[in-house]
Coordinates of C-alpha atoms in Angstrom, one line a residue:
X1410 CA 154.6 9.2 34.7
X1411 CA 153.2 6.6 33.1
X1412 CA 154.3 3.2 30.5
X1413 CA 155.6 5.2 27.4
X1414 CA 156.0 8.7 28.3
X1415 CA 159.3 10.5 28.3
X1416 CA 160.4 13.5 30.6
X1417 CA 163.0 15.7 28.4
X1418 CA 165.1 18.7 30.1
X1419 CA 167.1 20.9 28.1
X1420 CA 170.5 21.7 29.1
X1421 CA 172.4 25.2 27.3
X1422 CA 176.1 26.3 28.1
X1423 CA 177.6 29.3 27.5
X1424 CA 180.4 30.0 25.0
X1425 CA 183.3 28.7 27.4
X1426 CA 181.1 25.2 27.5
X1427 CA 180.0 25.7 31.0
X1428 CA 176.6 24.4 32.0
X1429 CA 174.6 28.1 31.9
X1430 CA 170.8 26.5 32.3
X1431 CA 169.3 22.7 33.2
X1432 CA 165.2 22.7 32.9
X1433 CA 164.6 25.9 35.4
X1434 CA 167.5 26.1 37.0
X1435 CA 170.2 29.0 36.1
X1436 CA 174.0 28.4 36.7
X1437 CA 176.2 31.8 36.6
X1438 CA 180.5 31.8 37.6
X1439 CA 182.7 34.4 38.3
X1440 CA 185.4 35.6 36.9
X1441 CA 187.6 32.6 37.9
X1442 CA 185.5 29.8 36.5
X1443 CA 184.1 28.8 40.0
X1444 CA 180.5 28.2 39.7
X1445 CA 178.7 30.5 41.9
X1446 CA 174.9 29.9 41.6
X1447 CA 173.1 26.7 40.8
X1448 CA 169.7 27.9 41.5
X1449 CA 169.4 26.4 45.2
X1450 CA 172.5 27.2 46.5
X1451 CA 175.2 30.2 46.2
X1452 CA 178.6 29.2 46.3
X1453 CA 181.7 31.0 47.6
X1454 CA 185.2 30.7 46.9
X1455 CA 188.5 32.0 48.2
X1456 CA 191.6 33.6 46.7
X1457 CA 193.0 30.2 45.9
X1458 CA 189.2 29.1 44.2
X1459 CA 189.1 26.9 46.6
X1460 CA 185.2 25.9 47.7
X1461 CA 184.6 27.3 51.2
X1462 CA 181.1 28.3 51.9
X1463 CA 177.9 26.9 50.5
X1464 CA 174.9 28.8 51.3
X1465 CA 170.8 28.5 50.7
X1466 CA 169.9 31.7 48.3
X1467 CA 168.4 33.0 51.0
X1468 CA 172.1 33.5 52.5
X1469 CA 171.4 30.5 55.1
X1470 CA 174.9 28.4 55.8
X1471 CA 174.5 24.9 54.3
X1472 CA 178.2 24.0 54.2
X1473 CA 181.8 25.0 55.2
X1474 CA 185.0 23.5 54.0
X1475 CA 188.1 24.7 55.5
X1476 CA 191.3 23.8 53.7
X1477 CA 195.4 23.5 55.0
X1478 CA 198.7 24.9 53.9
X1479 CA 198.9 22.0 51.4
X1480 CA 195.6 23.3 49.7
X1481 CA 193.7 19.9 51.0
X1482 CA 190.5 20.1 52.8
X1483 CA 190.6 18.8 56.1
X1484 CA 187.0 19.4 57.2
X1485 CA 183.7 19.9 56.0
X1486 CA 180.5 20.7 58.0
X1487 CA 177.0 20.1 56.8
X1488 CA 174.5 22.4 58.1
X1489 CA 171.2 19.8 58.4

């Protein structure tokens, strides 16, 4: 990039104002609001939507959170 030239990426939400595309990369969420794709990573959630796996879309682990009986995460491991 040089002096004087601008790099634009366009953004678009859905109709409940969540971010649905940035540039080339496509967002989608279930049914509970919980973003589940970002276009690198898949995301999954449990019962309580609480974030406990992050994974590569090829289904590779990249994270795990695990929560306690107070809904408070008490560890997260980075795969990397």
């Amino acid at each position: 990039m040089y002096i004087g030239q601008t790099k634009t990426k366009e953004y678009t939400y859905n109709a409940s104002n969540q971010l649905k595309t940035a540039g080339s990369h496509t967002y989608t969420y279930d049914d509970d609001d919980n973003r589940t794709r970002d276009g690198q990573y898949k995301s999954i959630h449990n019962k309580l939507n609480e974030l406990v796996e992050i994974q590569t879309l090829s289904e590779q682990l990249a994270a795990k959170y695990t929560y306690n009986e107070d809904n408070r995460r008490i560890s997260k491991m980075i795969n990397g």
